Tab-separated table of N, CA and C in Angstrom:
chain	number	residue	atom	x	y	z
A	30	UNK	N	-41.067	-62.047	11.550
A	30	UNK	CA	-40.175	-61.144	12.248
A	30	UNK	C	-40.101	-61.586	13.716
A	31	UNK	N	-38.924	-61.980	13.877
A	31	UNK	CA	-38.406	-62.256	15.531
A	31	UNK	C	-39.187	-60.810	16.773
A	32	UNK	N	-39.610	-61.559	17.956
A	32	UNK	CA	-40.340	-60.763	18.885
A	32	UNK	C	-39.357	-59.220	18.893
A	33	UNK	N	-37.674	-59.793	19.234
A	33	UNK	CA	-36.700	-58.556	19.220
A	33	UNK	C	-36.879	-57.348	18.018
A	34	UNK	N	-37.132	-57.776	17.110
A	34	UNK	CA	-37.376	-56.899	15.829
A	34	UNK	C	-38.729	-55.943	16.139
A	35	UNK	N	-39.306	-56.852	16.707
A	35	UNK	CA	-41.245	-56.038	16.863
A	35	UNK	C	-40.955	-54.965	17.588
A	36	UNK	N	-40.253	-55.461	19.303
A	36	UNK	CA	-40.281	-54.442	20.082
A	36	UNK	C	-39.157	-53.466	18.966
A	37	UNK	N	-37.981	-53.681	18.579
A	37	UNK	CA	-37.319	-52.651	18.595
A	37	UNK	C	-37.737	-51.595	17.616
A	38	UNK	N	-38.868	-51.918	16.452
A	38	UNK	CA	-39.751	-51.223	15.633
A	38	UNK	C	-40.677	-50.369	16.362
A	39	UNK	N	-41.205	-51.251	17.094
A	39	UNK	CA	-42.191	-50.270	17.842
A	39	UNK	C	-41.406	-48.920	19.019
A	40	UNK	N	-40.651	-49.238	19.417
A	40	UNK	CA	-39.837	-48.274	20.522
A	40	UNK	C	-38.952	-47.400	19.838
A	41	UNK	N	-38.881	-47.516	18.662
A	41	UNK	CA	-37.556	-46.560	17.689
A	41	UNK	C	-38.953	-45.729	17.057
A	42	UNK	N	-40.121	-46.294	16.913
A	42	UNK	CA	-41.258	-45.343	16.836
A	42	UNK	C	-41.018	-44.010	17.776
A	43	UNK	N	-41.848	-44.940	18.803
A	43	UNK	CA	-41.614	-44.321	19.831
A	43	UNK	C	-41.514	-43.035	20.273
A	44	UNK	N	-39.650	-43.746	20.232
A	44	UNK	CA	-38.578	-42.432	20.794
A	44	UNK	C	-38.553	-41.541	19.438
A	45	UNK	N	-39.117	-41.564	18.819
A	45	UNK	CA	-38.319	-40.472	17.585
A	45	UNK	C	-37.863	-40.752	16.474
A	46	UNK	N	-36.796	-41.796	17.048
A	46	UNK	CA	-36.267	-41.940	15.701
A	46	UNK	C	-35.931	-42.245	14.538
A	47	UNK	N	-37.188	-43.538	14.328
A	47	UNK	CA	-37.051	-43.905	13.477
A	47	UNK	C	-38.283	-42.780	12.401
A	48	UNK	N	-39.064	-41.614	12.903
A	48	UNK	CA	-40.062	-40.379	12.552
A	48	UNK	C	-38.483	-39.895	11.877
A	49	UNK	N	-37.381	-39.941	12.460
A	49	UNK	CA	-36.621	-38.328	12.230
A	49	UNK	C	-35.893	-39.252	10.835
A	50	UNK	N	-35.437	-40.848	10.775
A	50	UNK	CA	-34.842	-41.310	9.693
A	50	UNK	C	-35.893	-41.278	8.509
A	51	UNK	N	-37.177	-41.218	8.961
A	51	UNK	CA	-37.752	-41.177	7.619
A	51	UNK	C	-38.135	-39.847	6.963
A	52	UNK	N	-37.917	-38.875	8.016
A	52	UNK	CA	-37.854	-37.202	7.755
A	52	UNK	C	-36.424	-37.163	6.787
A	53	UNK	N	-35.396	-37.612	6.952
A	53	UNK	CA	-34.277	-37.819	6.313
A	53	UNK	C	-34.135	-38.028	5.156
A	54	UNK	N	-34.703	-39.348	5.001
A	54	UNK	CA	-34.806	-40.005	3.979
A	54	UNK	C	-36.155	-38.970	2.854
A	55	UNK	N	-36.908	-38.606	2.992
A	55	UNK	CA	-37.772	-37.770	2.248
A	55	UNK	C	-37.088	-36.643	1.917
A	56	UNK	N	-36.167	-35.739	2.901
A	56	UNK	CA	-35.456	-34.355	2.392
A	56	UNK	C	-34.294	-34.993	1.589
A	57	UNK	N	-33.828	-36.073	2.023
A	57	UNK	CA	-32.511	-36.573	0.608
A	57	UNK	C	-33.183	-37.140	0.415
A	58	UNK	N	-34.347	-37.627	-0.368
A	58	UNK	CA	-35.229	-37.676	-1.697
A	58	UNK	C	-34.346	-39.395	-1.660
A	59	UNK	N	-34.087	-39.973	-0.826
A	59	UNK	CA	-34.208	-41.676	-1.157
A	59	UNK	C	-35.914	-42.386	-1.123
A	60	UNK	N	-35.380	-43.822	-1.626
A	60	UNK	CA	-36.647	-44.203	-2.217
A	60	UNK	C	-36.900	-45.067	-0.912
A	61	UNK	N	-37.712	-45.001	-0.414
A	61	UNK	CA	-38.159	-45.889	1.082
A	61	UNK	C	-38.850	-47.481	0.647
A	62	UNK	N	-38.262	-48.550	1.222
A	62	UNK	CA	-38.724	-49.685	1.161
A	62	UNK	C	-38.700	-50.493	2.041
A	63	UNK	N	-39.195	-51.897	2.525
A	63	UNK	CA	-39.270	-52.272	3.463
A	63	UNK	C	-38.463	-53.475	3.240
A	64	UNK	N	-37.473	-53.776	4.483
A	64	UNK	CA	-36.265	-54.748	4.307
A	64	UNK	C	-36.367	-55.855	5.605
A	65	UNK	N	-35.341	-56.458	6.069
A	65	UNK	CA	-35.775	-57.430	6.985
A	65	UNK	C	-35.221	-56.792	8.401
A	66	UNK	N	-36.517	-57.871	9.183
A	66	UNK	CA	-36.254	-57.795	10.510
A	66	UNK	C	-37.155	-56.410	11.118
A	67	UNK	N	-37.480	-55.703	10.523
A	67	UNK	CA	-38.128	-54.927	10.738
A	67	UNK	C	-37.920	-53.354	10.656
A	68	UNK	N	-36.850	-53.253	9.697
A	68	UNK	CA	-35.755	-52.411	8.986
A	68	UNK	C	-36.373	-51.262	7.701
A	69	UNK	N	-36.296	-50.266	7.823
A	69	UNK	CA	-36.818	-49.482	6.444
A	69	UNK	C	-35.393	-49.218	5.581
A	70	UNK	N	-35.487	-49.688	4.476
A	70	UNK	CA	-34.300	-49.527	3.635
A	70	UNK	C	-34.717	-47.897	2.668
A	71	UNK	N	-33.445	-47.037	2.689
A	71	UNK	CA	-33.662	-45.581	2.286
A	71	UNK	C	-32.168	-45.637	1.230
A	72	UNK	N	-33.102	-45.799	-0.315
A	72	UNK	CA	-32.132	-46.044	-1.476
A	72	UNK	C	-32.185	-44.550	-2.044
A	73	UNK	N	-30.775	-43.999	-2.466
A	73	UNK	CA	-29.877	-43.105	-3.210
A	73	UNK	C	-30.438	-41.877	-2.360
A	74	UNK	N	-30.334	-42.000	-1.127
A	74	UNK	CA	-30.054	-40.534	-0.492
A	74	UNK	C	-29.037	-39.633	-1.125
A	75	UNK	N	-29.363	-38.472	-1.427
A	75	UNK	CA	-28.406	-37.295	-2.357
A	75	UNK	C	-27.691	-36.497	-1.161
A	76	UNK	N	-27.543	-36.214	-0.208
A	76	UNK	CA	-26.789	-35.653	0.931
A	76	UNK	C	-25.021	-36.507	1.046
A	77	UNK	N	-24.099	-35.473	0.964
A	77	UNK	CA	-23.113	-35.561	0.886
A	77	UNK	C	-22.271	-35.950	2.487
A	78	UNK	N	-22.921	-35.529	3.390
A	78	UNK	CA	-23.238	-36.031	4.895
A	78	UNK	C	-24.426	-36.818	5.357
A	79	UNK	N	-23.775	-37.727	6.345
A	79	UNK	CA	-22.472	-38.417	6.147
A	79	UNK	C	-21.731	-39.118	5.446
A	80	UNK	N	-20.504	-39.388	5.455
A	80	UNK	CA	-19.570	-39.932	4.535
A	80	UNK	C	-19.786	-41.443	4.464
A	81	UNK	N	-20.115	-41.866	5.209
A	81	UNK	CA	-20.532	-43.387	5.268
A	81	UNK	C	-21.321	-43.803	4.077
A	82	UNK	N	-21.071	-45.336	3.957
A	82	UNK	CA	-21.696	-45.626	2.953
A	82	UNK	C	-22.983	-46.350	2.998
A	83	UNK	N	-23.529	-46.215	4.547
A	83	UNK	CA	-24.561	-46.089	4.291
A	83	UNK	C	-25.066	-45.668	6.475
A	84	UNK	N	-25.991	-45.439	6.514
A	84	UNK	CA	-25.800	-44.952	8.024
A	84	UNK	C	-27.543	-45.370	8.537
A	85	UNK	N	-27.617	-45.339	9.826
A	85	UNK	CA	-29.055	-45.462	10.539
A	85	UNK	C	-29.613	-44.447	11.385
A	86	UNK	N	-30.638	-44.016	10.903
A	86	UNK	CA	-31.373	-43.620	12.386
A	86	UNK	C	-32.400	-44.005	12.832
A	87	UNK	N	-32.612	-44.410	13.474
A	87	UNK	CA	-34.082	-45.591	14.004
A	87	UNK	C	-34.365	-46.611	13.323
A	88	UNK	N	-34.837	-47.023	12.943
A	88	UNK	CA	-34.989	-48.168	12.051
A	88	UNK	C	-35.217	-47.909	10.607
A	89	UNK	N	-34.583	-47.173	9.799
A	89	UNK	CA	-34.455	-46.296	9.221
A	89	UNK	C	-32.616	-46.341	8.896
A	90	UNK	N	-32.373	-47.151	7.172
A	90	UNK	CA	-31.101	-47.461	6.963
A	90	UNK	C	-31.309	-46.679	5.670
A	91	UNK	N	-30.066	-45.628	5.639
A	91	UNK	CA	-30.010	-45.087	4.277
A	91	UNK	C	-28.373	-44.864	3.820
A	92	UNK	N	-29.051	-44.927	2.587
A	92	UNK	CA	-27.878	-45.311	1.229
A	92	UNK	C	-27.799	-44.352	0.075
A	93	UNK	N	-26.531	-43.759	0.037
A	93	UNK	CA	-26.329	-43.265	-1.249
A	93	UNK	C	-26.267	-44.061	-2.518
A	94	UNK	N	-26.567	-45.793	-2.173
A	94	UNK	CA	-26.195	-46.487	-3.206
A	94	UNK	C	-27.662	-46.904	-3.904
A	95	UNK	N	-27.722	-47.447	-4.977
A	95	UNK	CA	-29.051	-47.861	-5.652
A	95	UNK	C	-29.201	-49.206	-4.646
A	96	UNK	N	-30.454	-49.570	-4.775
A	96	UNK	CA	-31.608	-50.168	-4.363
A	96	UNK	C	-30.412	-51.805	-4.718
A	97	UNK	N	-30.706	-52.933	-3.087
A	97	UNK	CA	-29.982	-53.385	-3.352
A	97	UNK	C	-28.421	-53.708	-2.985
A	98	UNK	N	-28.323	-52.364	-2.443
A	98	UNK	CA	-26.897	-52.870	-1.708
A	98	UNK	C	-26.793	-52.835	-0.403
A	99	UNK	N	-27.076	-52.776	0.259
A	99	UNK	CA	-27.656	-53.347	1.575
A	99	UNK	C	-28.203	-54.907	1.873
A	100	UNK	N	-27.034	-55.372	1.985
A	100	UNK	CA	-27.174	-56.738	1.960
A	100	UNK	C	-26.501	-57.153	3.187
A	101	UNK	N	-26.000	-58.809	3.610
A	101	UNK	CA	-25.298	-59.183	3.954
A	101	UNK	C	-24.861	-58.841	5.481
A	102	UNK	N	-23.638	-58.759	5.429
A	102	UNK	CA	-23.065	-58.305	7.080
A	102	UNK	C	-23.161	-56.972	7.174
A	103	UNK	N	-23.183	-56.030	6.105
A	103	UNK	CA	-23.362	-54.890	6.005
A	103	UNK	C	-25.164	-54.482	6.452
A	104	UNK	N	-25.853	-55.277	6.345
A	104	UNK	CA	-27.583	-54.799	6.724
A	104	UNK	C	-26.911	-55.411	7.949
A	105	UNK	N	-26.207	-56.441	8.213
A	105	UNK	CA	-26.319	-56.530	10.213
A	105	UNK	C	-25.882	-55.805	10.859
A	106	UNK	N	-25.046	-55.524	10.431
A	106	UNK	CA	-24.397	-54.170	10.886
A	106	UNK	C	-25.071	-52.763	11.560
A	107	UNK	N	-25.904	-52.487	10.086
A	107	UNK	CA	-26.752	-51.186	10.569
A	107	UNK	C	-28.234	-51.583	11.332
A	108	UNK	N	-28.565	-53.078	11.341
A	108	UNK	CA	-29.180	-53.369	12.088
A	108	UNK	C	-28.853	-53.610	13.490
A	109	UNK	N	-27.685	-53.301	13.784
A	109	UNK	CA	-27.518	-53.651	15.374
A	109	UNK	C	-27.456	-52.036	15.570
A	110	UNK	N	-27.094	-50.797	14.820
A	110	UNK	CA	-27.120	-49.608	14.687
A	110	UNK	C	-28.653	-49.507	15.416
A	111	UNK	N	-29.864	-49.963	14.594
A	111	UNK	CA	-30.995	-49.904	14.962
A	111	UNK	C	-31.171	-50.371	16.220
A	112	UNK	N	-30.713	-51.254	16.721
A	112	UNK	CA	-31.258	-51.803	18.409
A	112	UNK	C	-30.079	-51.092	19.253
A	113	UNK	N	-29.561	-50.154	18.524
A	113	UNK	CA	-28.879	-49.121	19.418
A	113	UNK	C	-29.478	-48.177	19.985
A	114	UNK	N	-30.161	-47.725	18.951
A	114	UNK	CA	-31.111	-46.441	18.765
A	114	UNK	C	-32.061	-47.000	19.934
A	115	UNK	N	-32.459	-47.979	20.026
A	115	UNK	CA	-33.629	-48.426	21.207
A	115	UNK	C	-32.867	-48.621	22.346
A	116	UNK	N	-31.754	-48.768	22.660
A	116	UNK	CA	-31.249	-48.841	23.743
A	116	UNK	C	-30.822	-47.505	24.587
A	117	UNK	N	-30.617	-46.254	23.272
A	117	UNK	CA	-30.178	-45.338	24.049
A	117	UNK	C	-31.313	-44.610	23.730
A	118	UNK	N	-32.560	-44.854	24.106
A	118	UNK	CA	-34.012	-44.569	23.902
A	118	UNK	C	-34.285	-43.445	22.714
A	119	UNK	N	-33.763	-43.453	21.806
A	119	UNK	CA	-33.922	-43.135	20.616
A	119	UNK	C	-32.990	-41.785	20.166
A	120	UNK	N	-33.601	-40.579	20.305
A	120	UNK	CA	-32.762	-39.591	19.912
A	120	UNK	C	-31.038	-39.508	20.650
A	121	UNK	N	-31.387	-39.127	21.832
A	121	UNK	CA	-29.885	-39.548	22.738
A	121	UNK	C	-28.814	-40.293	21.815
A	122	UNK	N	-29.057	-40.993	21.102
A	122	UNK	CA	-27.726	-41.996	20.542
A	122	UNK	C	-27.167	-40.718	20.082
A	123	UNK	N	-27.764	-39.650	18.950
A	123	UNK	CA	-27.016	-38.999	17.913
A	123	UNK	C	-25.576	-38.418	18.802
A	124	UNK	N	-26.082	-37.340	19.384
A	124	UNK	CA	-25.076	-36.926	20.767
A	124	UNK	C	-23.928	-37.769	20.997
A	125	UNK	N	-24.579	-38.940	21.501
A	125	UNK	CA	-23.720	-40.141	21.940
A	125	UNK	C	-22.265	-40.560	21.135
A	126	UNK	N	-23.490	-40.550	19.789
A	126	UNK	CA	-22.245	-41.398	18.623
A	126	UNK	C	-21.232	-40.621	18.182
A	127	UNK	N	-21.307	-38.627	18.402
A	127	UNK	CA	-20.466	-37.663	18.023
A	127	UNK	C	-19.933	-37.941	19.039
A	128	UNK	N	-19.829	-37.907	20.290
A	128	UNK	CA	-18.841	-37.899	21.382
A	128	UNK	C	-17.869	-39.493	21.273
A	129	UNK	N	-18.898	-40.717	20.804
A	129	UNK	CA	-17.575	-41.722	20.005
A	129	UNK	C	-17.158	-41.463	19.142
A	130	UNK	N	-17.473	-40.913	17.710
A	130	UNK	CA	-16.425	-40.180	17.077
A	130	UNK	C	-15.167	-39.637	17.576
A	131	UNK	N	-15.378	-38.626	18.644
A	131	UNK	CA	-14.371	-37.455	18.790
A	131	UNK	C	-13.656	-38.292	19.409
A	132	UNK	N	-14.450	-39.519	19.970
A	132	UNK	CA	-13.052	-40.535	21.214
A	132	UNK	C	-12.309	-41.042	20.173
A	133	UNK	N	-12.967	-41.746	19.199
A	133	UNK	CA	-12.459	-42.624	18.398
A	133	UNK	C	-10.668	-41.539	17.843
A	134	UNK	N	-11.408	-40.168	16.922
A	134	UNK	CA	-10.265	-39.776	16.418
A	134	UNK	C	-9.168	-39.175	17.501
A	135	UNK	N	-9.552	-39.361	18.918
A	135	UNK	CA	-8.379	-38.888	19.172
A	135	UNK	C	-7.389	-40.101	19.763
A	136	UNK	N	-7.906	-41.324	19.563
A	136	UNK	CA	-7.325	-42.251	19.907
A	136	UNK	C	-6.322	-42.973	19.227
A	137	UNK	N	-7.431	-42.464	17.661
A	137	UNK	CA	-6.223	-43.496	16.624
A	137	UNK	C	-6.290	-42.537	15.687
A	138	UNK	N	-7.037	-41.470	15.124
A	138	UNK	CA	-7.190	-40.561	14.156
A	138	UNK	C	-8.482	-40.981	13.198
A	139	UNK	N	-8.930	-41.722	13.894
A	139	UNK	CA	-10.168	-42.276	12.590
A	139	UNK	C	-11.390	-42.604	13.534
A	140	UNK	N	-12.380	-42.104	12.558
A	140	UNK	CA	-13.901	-41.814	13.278
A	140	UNK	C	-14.277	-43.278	13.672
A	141	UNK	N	-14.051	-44.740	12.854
A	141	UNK	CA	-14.599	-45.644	13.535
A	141	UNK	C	-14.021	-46.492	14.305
A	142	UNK	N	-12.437	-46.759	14.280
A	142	UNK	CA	-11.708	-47.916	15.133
A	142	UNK	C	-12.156	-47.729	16.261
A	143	UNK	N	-12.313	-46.539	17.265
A	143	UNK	CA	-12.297	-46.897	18.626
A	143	UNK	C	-13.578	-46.189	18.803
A	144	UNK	N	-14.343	-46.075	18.202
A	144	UNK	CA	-15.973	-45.843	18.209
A	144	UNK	C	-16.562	-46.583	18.666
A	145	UNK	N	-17.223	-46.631	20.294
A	145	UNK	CA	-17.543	-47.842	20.909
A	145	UNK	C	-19.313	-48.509	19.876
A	146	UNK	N	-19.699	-47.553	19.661
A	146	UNK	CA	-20.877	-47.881	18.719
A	146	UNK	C	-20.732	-48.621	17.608
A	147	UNK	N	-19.798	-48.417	16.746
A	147	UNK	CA	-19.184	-49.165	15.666
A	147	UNK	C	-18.508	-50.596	16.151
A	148	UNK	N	-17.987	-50.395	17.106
A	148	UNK	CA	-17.471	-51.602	18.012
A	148	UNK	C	-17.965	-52.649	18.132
A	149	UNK	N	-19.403	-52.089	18.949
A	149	UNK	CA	-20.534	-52.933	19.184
A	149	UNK	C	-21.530	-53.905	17.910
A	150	UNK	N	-21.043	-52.809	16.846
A	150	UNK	CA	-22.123	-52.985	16.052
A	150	UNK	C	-20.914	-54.217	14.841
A	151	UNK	N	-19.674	-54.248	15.129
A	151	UNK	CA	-18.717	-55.327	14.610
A	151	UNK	C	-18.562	-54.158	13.239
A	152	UNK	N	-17.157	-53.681	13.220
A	152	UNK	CA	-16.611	-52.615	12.743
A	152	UNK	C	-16.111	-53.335	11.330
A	153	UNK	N	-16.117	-54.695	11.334
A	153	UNK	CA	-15.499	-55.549	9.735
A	153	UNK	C	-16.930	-55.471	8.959
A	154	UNK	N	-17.987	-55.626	9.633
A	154	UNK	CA	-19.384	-55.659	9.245
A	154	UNK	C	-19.665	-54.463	8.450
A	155	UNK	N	-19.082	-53.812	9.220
A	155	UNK	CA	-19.278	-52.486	8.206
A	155	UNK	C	-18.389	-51.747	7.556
A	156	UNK	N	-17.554	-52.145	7.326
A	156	UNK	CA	-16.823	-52.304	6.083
A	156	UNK	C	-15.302	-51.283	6.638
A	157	UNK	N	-15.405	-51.610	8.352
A	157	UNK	CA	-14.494	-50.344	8.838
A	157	UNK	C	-13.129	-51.493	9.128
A	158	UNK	N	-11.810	-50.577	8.959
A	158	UNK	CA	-10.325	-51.223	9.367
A	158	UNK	C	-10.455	-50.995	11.154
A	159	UNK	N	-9.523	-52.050	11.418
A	159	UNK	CA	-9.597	-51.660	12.941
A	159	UNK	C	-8.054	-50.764	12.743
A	160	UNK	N	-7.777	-50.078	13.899
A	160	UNK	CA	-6.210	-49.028	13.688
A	160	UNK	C	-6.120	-48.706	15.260
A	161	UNK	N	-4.672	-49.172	15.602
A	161	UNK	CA	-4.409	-49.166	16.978
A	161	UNK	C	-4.385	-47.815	17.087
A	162	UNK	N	-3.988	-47.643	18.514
A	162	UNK	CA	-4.212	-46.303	18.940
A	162	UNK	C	-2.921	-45.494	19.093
A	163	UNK	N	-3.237	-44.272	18.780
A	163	UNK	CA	-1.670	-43.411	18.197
A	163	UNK	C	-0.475	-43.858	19.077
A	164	UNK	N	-0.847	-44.323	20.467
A	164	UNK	CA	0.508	-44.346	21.443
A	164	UNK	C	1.164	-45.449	20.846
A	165	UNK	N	0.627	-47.033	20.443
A	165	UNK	CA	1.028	-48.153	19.369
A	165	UNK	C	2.020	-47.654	18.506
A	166	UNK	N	1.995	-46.336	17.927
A	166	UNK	CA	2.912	-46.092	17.073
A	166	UNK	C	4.050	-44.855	16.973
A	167	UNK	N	4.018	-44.775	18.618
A	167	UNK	CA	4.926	-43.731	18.849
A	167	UNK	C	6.466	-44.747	19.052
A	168	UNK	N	7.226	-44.098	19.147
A	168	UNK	CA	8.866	-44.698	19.308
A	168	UNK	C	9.482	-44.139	20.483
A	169	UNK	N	9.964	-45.224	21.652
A	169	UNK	CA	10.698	-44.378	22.372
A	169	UNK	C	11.881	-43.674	21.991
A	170	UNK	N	12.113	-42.760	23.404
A	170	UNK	CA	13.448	-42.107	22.692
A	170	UNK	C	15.027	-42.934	22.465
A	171	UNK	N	15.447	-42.820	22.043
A	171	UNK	CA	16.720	-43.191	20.907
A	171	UNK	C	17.829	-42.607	22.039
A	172	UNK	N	18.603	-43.917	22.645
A	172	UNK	CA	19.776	-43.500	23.322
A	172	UNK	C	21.307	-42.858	22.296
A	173	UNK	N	21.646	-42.373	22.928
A	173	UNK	CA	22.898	-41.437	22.143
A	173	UNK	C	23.894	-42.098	22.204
């Protein structure tokens, strides 16, 4: 495991949150395993929130899907999720990421295009469309 992985395991300790993803992961009854980089993988979470298909909190990645799909650009994805969580010293992100939500939908109507977190974290990675922003698709007015 790369030095970046150590610290960001140990500081998502830390702050909280990777305690509160595995509090998560035990009340939606996923199966906890250990994945790369320094990542806890949380298979068939039963919680209907969030809608995502699969989401992070601390180092701490959970999935409504069976064991296994968390692969690819999709684990980099929620792994840059994780060195988020250490950047905005752990709990603070949650707050954070609802207030990019609410930017995101009022920009284009959708929780991840203009979600600077999703942004960061490469929005194709995770399986999100990019969608310009509502003014892109307004029409001026129509001379008579």
């Amino acid at each position: 495991m790369r030095r970046l992985h150590r610290v960001r395991r140990t500081l998502n300790y830390v702050n909280l949150s990777t305690p509160l993803g595995l509090l998560l992961a035990r009340v939606g009854r996923a199966r906890v395993t250990t994945g790369p980089d320094g990542l806890l993988l949380a298979y068939g979470y039963r919680f209907r929130f969030p809608i995502a298909s699969a989401f992070t909190v601390g180092n701490v990645v959970l999935t409504k899907h069976p064991e296994g799909f968390l692969t690819g650009a999709l684990l980099r994805h929620e792994g840059r999720h994780a060195s988020q969580y250490m950047c905005c010293v752990g709990l603070p992100m949650l707050p954070l990421y609802v207030v990019a939500v609410a930017v995101s939908m009022m920009i284009c109507g959708n929780q991840a295009s203009w979600n600077l977190f999703e942004r960061l974290a490469n929005l194709e990675d995770g399986n999100y469309t990019r969608r310009s922003p509502w003014w892109f698709h307004t029409r001026p007015p129509q001379k008579e």
